[in-house]
């Protein structure tokens, strides 16, 4: 039973556990849910009591009441007070949902101000201005992630991956979400809220994963025929593992580019330069 209750509650409440912002969204939801449940039970209880206690009886004339100022003022003020209470709780939680914290001691090494040229009302940065910034590109029908480490100033040569994003634990990761075609929606429920990937526009969010693990999500807006296959995974690994993974990724991409260059040179020698578009 002790196990059953949290499991049942988790079924009705947002997923959490992967990042502080997701945890704050979850606890805010639970606070509001409890307030709403208390009000629901009180209103339904009073209504059922009234239905039973004052149900129609033969020959009885119900009391004819015209207005009750005290009651009317009472329920107006009570409803307003509930709204004010909900607003206070929400605004108290809002900053910890929107504003990323600094990275932990181990992750701090990987965080930098690269790619974080500015903060704005949409883009929040950690107090020390340092994070690991990853660009999330939505495209029909796959997610692409571009990591820091471009070898050229215009961002070319940066390591990237598809579908699975690898991130270091204890590191504040900021996401710059864009789209190359239609509107997609980035959502890993355990890592926080949902953000749309809109062509020509940047959306920002962040997460900070405390311990290694795999977090799954999926494109959350119908974006075409392949929408159902547009999965997303975030794999959190210790910072040292992340270093090695990123270096390996860079190596693979360099080798693949070199192989493509060689194939192109070979083909253009066979068929003549200019005749080869895609080796
Ligand atoms: Cu999509």
mmCIF file of C-alpha atoms and ligand atoms in Angstrom:
data_model
loop_
_atom_site.group_PDB
_atom_site.id
_atom_site.type_symbol
_atom_site.label_atom_id
_atom_site.label_comp_id
_atom_site.label_asym_id
_atom_site.label_seq_id
_atom_site.Cartn_x
_atom_site.Cartn_y
_atom_site.Cartn_z
ATOM 1 C CA UNK A 1 0.000 0.000 0.000
ATOM 2 C CA UNK A 2 2.784 2.391 0.917
ATOM 3 C CA UNK A 3 4.291 1.624 -2.478
ATOM 4 C CA UNK A 4 0.975 1.718 -4.294
ATOM 5 C CA UNK A 5 0.036 5.282 -3.394
ATOM 6 C CA UNK A 6 3.157 7.025 -4.777
ATOM 7 C CA UNK A 7 2.962 4.836 -7.914
ATOM 8 C CA UNK A 8 -0.686 5.762 -8.477
ATOM 9 C CA UNK A 9 0.049 9.428 -7.833
ATOM 10 C CA UNK A 10 2.985 9.308 -10.265
ATOM 11 C CA UNK A 11 0.593 8.084 -12.944
ATOM 12 C CA UNK A 12 -1.447 11.285 -12.626
ATOM 13 C CA UNK A 13 1.398 13.762 -12.131
ATOM 14 C CA UNK A 14 4.234 14.987 -14.379
ATOM 15 C CA UNK A 15 7.337 12.820 -14.764
ATOM 16 C CA UNK A 16 10.355 14.019 -12.846
ATOM 17 C CA UNK A 17 13.657 12.918 -11.342
ATOM 18 C CA UNK A 18 15.983 13.839 -14.218
ATOM 19 C CA UNK A 19 16.514 17.551 -13.608
ATOM 20 C CA UNK A 20 15.716 20.196 -10.940
ATOM 21 C CA UNK A 21 13.281 22.089 -13.225
ATOM 22 C CA UNK A 22 11.276 18.900 -13.875
ATOM 23 C CA UNK A 23 11.201 18.240 -10.113
ATOM 24 C CA UNK A 24 9.891 21.754 -9.421
ATOM 25 C CA UNK A 25 7.192 21.417 -12.097
ATOM 26 C CA UNK A 26 6.180 18.100 -10.518
ATOM 27 C CA UNK A 27 6.002 19.441 -6.956
ATOM 28 C CA UNK A 28 4.084 22.566 -8.080
ATOM 29 C CA UNK A 29 1.617 20.288 -9.850
ATOM 30 C CA UNK A 30 1.188 18.152 -6.727
ATOM 31 C CA UNK A 31 0.591 21.178 -4.454
ATOM 32 C CA UNK A 32 -2.074 22.521 -6.833
ATOM 33 C CA UNK A 33 -3.581 19.034 -7.193
ATOM 34 C CA UNK A 34 -3.985 18.675 -3.420
ATOM 35 C CA UNK A 35 -5.605 22.148 -3.131
ATOM 36 C CA UNK A 36 -7.942 21.280 -6.039
ATOM 37 C CA UNK A 37 -8.821 17.890 -4.492
ATOM 38 C CA UNK A 38 -9.738 19.463 -1.139
ATOM 39 C CA UNK A 39 -12.008 21.985 -2.909
ATOM 40 C CA UNK A 40 -13.486 19.255 -5.122
ATOM 41 C CA UNK A 41 -14.346 17.034 -2.149
ATOM 42 C CA UNK A 42 -15.824 19.985 -0.194
ATOM 43 C CA UNK A 43 -18.008 21.180 -3.107
ATOM 44 C CA UNK A 44 -19.151 17.681 -4.103
ATOM 45 C CA UNK A 45 -19.804 16.757 -0.463
ATOM 46 C CA UNK A 46 -21.945 19.858 0.089
ATOM 47 C CA UNK A 47 -23.816 19.217 -3.142
ATOM 48 C CA UNK A 48 -24.540 15.560 -2.378
ATOM 49 C CA UNK A 49 -25.619 16.497 1.168
ATOM 50 C CA UNK A 50 -28.014 19.141 -0.236
ATOM 51 C CA UNK A 51 -29.394 16.703 -2.835
ATOM 52 C CA UNK A 52 -30.186 14.084 -0.235
ATOM 53 C CA UNK A 53 -31.250 16.341 2.651
ATOM 54 C CA UNK A 54 -33.520 18.586 0.561
ATOM 55 C CA UNK A 55 -34.781 16.120 -2.040
ATOM 56 C CA UNK A 56 -38.384 16.546 -3.306
ATOM 57 C CA UNK A 57 -41.071 15.394 -0.923
ATOM 58 C CA UNK A 58 -44.784 15.174 -1.615
ATOM 59 C CA UNK A 59 -46.644 18.338 -0.711
ATOM 60 C CA UNK A 60 -43.606 20.165 0.681
ATOM 61 C CA UNK A 61 -42.878 23.738 -0.465
ATOM 62 C CA UNK A 62 -39.141 24.574 -0.536
ATOM 63 C CA UNK A 63 -37.955 27.688 1.268
ATOM 64 C CA UNK A 64 -38.175 30.722 -1.041
ATOM 65 C CA UNK A 65 -34.894 32.631 -0.587
ATOM 66 C CA UNK A 66 -34.079 35.843 -2.443
ATOM 67 C CA UNK A 67 -30.450 36.820 -2.055
ATOM 68 C CA UNK A 68 -28.073 36.617 0.885
ATOM 69 C CA UNK A 69 -25.447 39.346 0.823
ATOM 70 C CA UNK A 70 -23.166 37.741 3.383
ATOM 71 C CA UNK A 71 -23.096 34.408 1.551
ATOM 72 C CA UNK A 72 -22.569 36.012 -1.844
ATOM 73 C CA UNK A 73 -19.716 38.226 -0.663
ATOM 74 C CA UNK A 74 -18.303 35.187 1.174
ATOM 75 C CA UNK A 75 -18.002 32.890 -1.811
ATOM 76 C CA UNK A 76 -16.709 35.657 -4.068
ATOM 77 C CA UNK A 77 -13.944 36.509 -1.586
ATOM 78 C CA UNK A 78 -13.167 32.806 -0.997
ATOM 79 C CA UNK A 79 -12.809 32.141 -4.749
ATOM 80 C CA UNK A 80 -10.539 35.186 -5.121
ATOM 81 C CA UNK A 81 -8.454 34.049 -2.137
ATOM 82 C CA UNK A 82 -7.967 30.600 -3.744
ATOM 83 C CA UNK A 83 -6.789 32.260 -6.981
ATOM 84 C CA UNK A 84 -4.357 34.485 -5.090
ATOM 85 C CA UNK A 85 -2.982 31.450 -3.188
ATOM 86 C CA UNK A 86 -2.473 29.516 -6.473
ATOM 87 C CA UNK A 87 -0.712 32.536 -8.017
ATOM 88 C CA UNK A 88 1.608 32.945 -5.012
ATOM 89 C CA UNK A 89 2.639 29.272 -5.040
ATOM 90 C CA UNK A 90 3.181 29.376 -8.822
ATOM 91 C CA UNK A 91 5.310 32.538 -8.794
ATOM 92 C CA UNK A 92 7.312 31.218 -5.836
ATOM 93 C CA UNK A 93 8.249 28.141 -7.913
ATOM 94 C CA UNK A 94 8.664 29.875 -11.269
ATOM 95 C CA UNK A 95 12.213 31.146 -10.910
ATOM 96 C CA UNK A 96 13.622 27.713 -10.017
ATOM 97 C CA UNK A 97 11.860 26.278 -13.090
ATOM 98 C CA UNK A 98 13.118 28.962 -15.483
ATOM 99 C CA UNK A 99 16.560 29.805 -14.132
ATOM 100 C CA UNK A 100 19.321 27.214 -14.453
ATOM 101 C CA UNK A 101 21.744 26.746 -11.533
ATOM 102 C CA UNK A 102 25.532 26.585 -11.873
ATOM 103 C CA UNK A 103 27.132 23.265 -12.802
ATOM 104 C CA UNK A 104 28.417 20.965 -10.083
ATOM 105 C CA UNK A 105 32.144 20.799 -9.233
ATOM 106 C CA UNK A 106 32.847 17.986 -11.682
ATOM 107 C CA UNK A 107 30.762 19.386 -14.513
ATOM 108 C CA UNK A 108 32.060 22.941 -14.181
ATOM 109 C CA UNK A 109 35.068 22.085 -16.343
ATOM 110 C CA UNK A 110 32.781 21.317 -19.316
ATOM 111 C CA UNK A 111 30.643 24.413 -18.906
ATOM 112 C CA UNK A 112 31.770 27.559 -20.673
ATOM 113 C CA UNK A 113 30.337 30.753 -22.061
ATOM 114 C CA UNK A 114 30.895 29.486 -25.652
ATOM 115 C CA UNK A 115 27.687 29.750 -27.633
ATOM 116 C CA UNK A 116 26.061 31.731 -24.812
ATOM 117 C CA UNK A 117 26.420 35.190 -26.251
ATOM 118 C CA UNK A 118 23.425 36.650 -24.495
ATOM 119 C CA UNK A 119 20.721 36.109 -21.916
ATOM 120 C CA UNK A 120 17.184 37.333 -22.534
ATOM 121 C CA UNK A 121 13.721 36.992 -21.102
ATOM 122 C CA UNK A 122 13.498 33.615 -22.863
ATOM 123 C CA UNK A 123 17.073 32.510 -22.526
ATOM 124 C CA UNK A 124 18.146 32.132 -18.911
ATOM 125 C CA UNK A 125 21.760 31.508 -17.998
ATOM 126 C CA UNK A 126 23.263 30.145 -14.760
ATOM 127 C CA UNK A 127 24.489 32.801 -12.280
ATOM 128 C CA UNK A 128 28.122 32.327 -13.383
ATOM 129 C CA UNK A 129 27.141 32.542 -17.078
ATOM 130 C CA UNK A 130 28.645 29.146 -17.884
ATOM 131 C CA UNK A 131 26.844 26.147 -19.367
ATOM 132 C CA UNK A 132 27.309 23.414 -21.933
ATOM 133 C CA UNK A 133 25.267 24.676 -24.869
ATOM 134 C CA UNK A 134 23.810 22.158 -27.326
ATOM 135 C CA UNK A 135 21.843 23.136 -30.429
ATOM 136 C CA UNK A 136 18.791 20.941 -30.993
ATOM 137 C CA UNK A 137 17.651 20.868 -34.618
ATOM 138 C CA UNK A 138 14.252 19.392 -35.405
ATOM 139 C CA UNK A 139 13.875 18.047 -38.917
ATOM 140 C CA UNK A 140 11.556 15.664 -40.695
ATOM 141 C CA UNK A 141 11.964 13.115 -39.126
ATOM 142 C CA UNK A 142 14.915 13.070 -36.796
ATOM 143 C CA UNK A 143 16.467 15.178 -34.030
ATOM 144 C CA UNK A 144 20.003 16.399 -34.578
ATOM 145 C CA UNK A 145 22.233 17.710 -31.795
ATOM 146 C CA UNK A 146 25.241 19.945 -32.358
ATOM 147 C CA UNK A 147 27.794 20.079 -29.528
ATOM 148 C CA UNK A 148 30.392 22.736 -28.755
ATOM 149 C CA UNK A 149 33.818 22.271 -30.327
ATOM 150 C CA UNK A 150 33.568 23.809 -33.791
ATOM 151 C CA UNK A 151 36.925 23.861 -35.553
ATOM 152 C CA UNK A 152 35.960 26.863 -37.667
ATOM 153 C CA UNK A 153 34.596 30.211 -36.505
ATOM 154 C CA UNK A 154 31.268 29.868 -38.350
ATOM 155 C CA UNK A 155 30.384 26.767 -36.351
ATOM 156 C CA UNK A 156 31.521 24.248 -38.960
ATOM 157 C CA UNK A 157 33.290 21.128 -37.798
ATOM 158 C CA UNK A 158 31.319 20.847 -34.566
ATOM 159 C CA UNK A 159 30.606 17.301 -33.394
ATOM 160 C CA UNK A 160 26.994 16.237 -33.782
ATOM 161 C CA UNK A 161 24.755 13.238 -33.249
ATOM 162 C CA UNK A 162 21.278 12.125 -34.249
ATOM 163 C CA UNK A 163 18.413 10.867 -32.087
ATOM 164 C CA UNK A 164 20.538 10.179 -28.999
ATOM 165 C CA UNK A 165 21.965 13.181 -27.166
ATOM 166 C CA UNK A 166 24.883 12.394 -24.864
ATOM 167 C CA UNK A 167 25.391 14.794 -21.947
ATOM 168 C CA UNK A 168 27.659 14.929 -18.901
ATOM 169 C CA UNK A 169 26.105 14.599 -15.439
ATOM 170 C CA UNK A 170 26.351 17.433 -12.879
ATOM 171 C CA UNK A 171 26.637 19.889 -15.769
ATOM 172 C CA UNK A 172 24.137 22.608 -16.599
ATOM 173 C CA UNK A 173 23.153 21.950 -20.207
ATOM 174 C CA UNK A 174 21.401 24.756 -22.080
ATOM 175 C CA UNK A 175 19.486 23.908 -25.237
ATOM 176 C CA UNK A 176 19.047 26.166 -28.247
ATOM 177 C CA UNK A 177 16.078 24.644 -30.069
ATOM 178 C CA UNK A 178 15.514 25.333 -33.767
ATOM 179 C CA UNK A 179 13.902 23.646 -36.772
ATOM 180 C CA UNK A 180 15.076 23.224 -40.345
ATOM 181 C CA UNK A 181 11.646 22.590 -41.857
ATOM 182 C CA UNK A 182 8.302 22.471 -40.002
ATOM 183 C CA UNK A 183 7.280 22.906 -36.360
ATOM 184 C CA UNK A 184 8.478 20.104 -34.072
ATOM 185 C CA UNK A 185 8.326 19.878 -30.303
ATOM 186 C CA UNK A 186 11.184 18.899 -28.023
ATOM 187 C CA UNK A 187 10.052 17.037 -24.918
ATOM 188 C CA UNK A 188 11.894 14.704 -22.563
ATOM 189 C CA UNK A 189 9.290 14.607 -19.754
ATOM 190 C CA UNK A 190 11.732 13.683 -16.960
ATOM 191 C CA UNK A 191 14.012 16.597 -17.877
ATOM 192 C CA UNK A 192 11.458 19.411 -17.819
ATOM 193 C CA UNK A 193 8.885 21.205 -19.923
ATOM 194 C CA UNK A 194 8.049 20.960 -23.591
ATOM 195 C CA UNK A 195 9.500 23.445 -26.111
ATOM 196 C CA UNK A 196 8.612 23.926 -29.749
ATOM 197 C CA UNK A 197 11.180 23.894 -32.528
ATOM 198 C CA UNK A 198 9.961 26.595 -34.891
ATOM 199 C CA UNK A 199 11.641 27.439 -38.234
ATOM 200 C CA UNK A 200 13.340 30.833 -38.067
ATOM 201 C CA UNK A 201 13.018 31.116 -34.306
ATOM 202 C CA UNK A 202 15.052 30.037 -31.280
ATOM 203 C CA UNK A 203 13.586 28.509 -28.147
ATOM 204 C CA UNK A 204 15.649 27.909 -25.038
ATOM 205 C CA UNK A 205 15.535 25.544 -22.121
ATOM 206 C CA UNK A 206 17.976 23.768 -19.833
ATOM 207 C CA UNK A 207 18.478 20.688 -17.657
ATOM 208 C CA UNK A 208 21.022 19.385 -15.193
ATOM 209 C CA UNK A 209 21.077 15.633 -14.732
ATOM 210 C CA UNK A 210 22.367 14.513 -11.302
ATOM 211 C CA UNK A 211 23.324 10.904 -12.107
ATOM 212 C CA UNK A 212 23.934 8.702 -15.165
ATOM 213 C CA UNK A 213 20.833 7.363 -16.872
ATOM 214 C CA UNK A 214 18.698 7.286 -19.990
ATOM 215 C CA UNK A 215 15.796 9.651 -20.489
ATOM 216 C CA UNK A 216 13.366 9.127 -23.326
ATOM 217 C CA UNK A 217 11.046 11.413 -25.219
ATOM 218 C CA UNK A 218 9.491 11.969 -28.580
ATOM 219 C CA UNK A 219 8.600 14.804 -30.937
ATOM 220 C CA UNK A 220 5.404 16.136 -29.359
ATOM 221 C CA UNK A 221 3.706 17.860 -32.262
ATOM 222 C CA UNK A 222 2.408 16.184 -35.429
ATOM 223 C CA UNK A 223 5.044 17.131 -37.995
ATOM 224 C CA UNK A 224 4.294 14.833 -40.926
ATOM 225 C CA UNK A 225 4.218 11.179 -41.956
ATOM 226 C CA UNK A 226 7.256 10.117 -39.930
ATOM 227 C CA UNK A 227 6.237 11.924 -36.725
ATOM 228 C CA UNK A 228 5.697 8.702 -34.768
ATOM 229 C CA UNK A 229 9.277 7.603 -35.447
ATOM 230 C CA UNK A 230 10.806 10.915 -34.325
ATOM 231 C CA UNK A 231 12.186 9.645 -31.042
ATOM 232 C CA UNK A 232 14.651 11.375 -28.745
ATOM 233 C CA UNK A 233 16.920 9.959 -26.061
ATOM 234 C CA UNK A 234 19.182 11.769 -23.626
ATOM 235 C CA UNK A 235 21.971 9.592 -22.240
ATOM 236 C CA UNK A 236 23.662 11.129 -19.208
ATOM 237 C CA UNK A 237 27.207 9.869 -18.528
ATOM 238 C CA UNK A 238 29.962 10.943 -16.112
ATOM 239 C CA UNK A 239 31.931 13.991 -17.384
ATOM 240 C CA UNK A 240 35.059 11.912 -18.153
ATOM 241 C CA UNK A 241 33.022 9.484 -20.276
ATOM 242 C CA UNK A 242 31.470 12.453 -22.049
ATOM 243 C CA UNK A 243 34.934 13.841 -22.894
ATOM 244 C CA UNK A 244 35.944 10.525 -24.446
ATOM 245 C CA UNK A 245 32.655 10.179 -26.321
ATOM 246 C CA UNK A 246 32.883 13.695 -27.780
ATOM 247 C CA UNK A 247 36.501 13.172 -28.887
ATOM 248 C CA UNK A 248 35.526 9.839 -30.522
ATOM 249 C CA UNK A 249 32.615 11.517 -32.264
ATOM 250 C CA UNK A 250 34.888 14.236 -33.645
ATOM 251 C CA UNK A 251 37.340 11.611 -34.862
ATOM 252 C CA UNK A 252 34.595 9.611 -36.630
ATOM 253 C CA UNK A 253 33.240 12.706 -38.359
ATOM 254 C CA UNK A 254 36.713 13.794 -39.493
ATOM 255 C CA UNK A 255 37.416 10.311 -40.882
ATOM 256 C CA UNK A 256 34.041 10.136 -42.659
ATOM 257 C CA UNK A 257 34.609 13.576 -44.193
ATOM 258 C CA UNK A 258 38.035 12.499 -45.377
ATOM 259 C CA UNK A 259 36.660 9.282 -46.892
ATOM 260 C CA UNK A 260 33.935 11.264 -48.678
ATOM 261 C CA UNK A 261 36.532 13.690 -50.000
ATOM 262 C CA UNK A 262 38.629 10.824 -51.342
ATOM 263 C CA UNK A 263 35.597 9.163 -52.950
ATOM 264 C CA UNK A 264 34.683 12.477 -54.571
ATOM 265 C CA UNK A 265 38.209 12.967 -55.921
ATOM 266 C CA UNK A 266 38.224 9.421 -57.288
ATOM 267 C CA UNK A 267 34.816 9.798 -58.957
ATOM 268 C CA UNK A 268 35.585 13.148 -60.486
ATOM 269 C CA UNK A 269 38.760 11.663 -61.941
ATOM 270 C CA UNK A 270 36.663 8.872 -63.534
ATOM 271 C CA UNK A 271 33.762 10.960 -64.818
ATOM 272 C CA UNK A 272 35.276 14.416 -65.074
ATOM 273 C CA UNK A 273 35.133 17.302 -62.612
ATOM 274 C CA UNK A 274 31.737 18.927 -62.219
ATOM 275 C CA UNK A 275 29.809 15.752 -63.153
ATOM 276 C CA UNK A 276 29.819 14.521 -59.543
ATOM 277 C CA UNK A 277 27.267 16.076 -57.244
ATOM 278 C CA UNK A 278 27.053 13.518 -54.493
ATOM 279 C CA UNK A 279 29.749 10.869 -54.188
HETATM 280 CU CU1 LIG B 1 8.651 16.241 -35.460
#
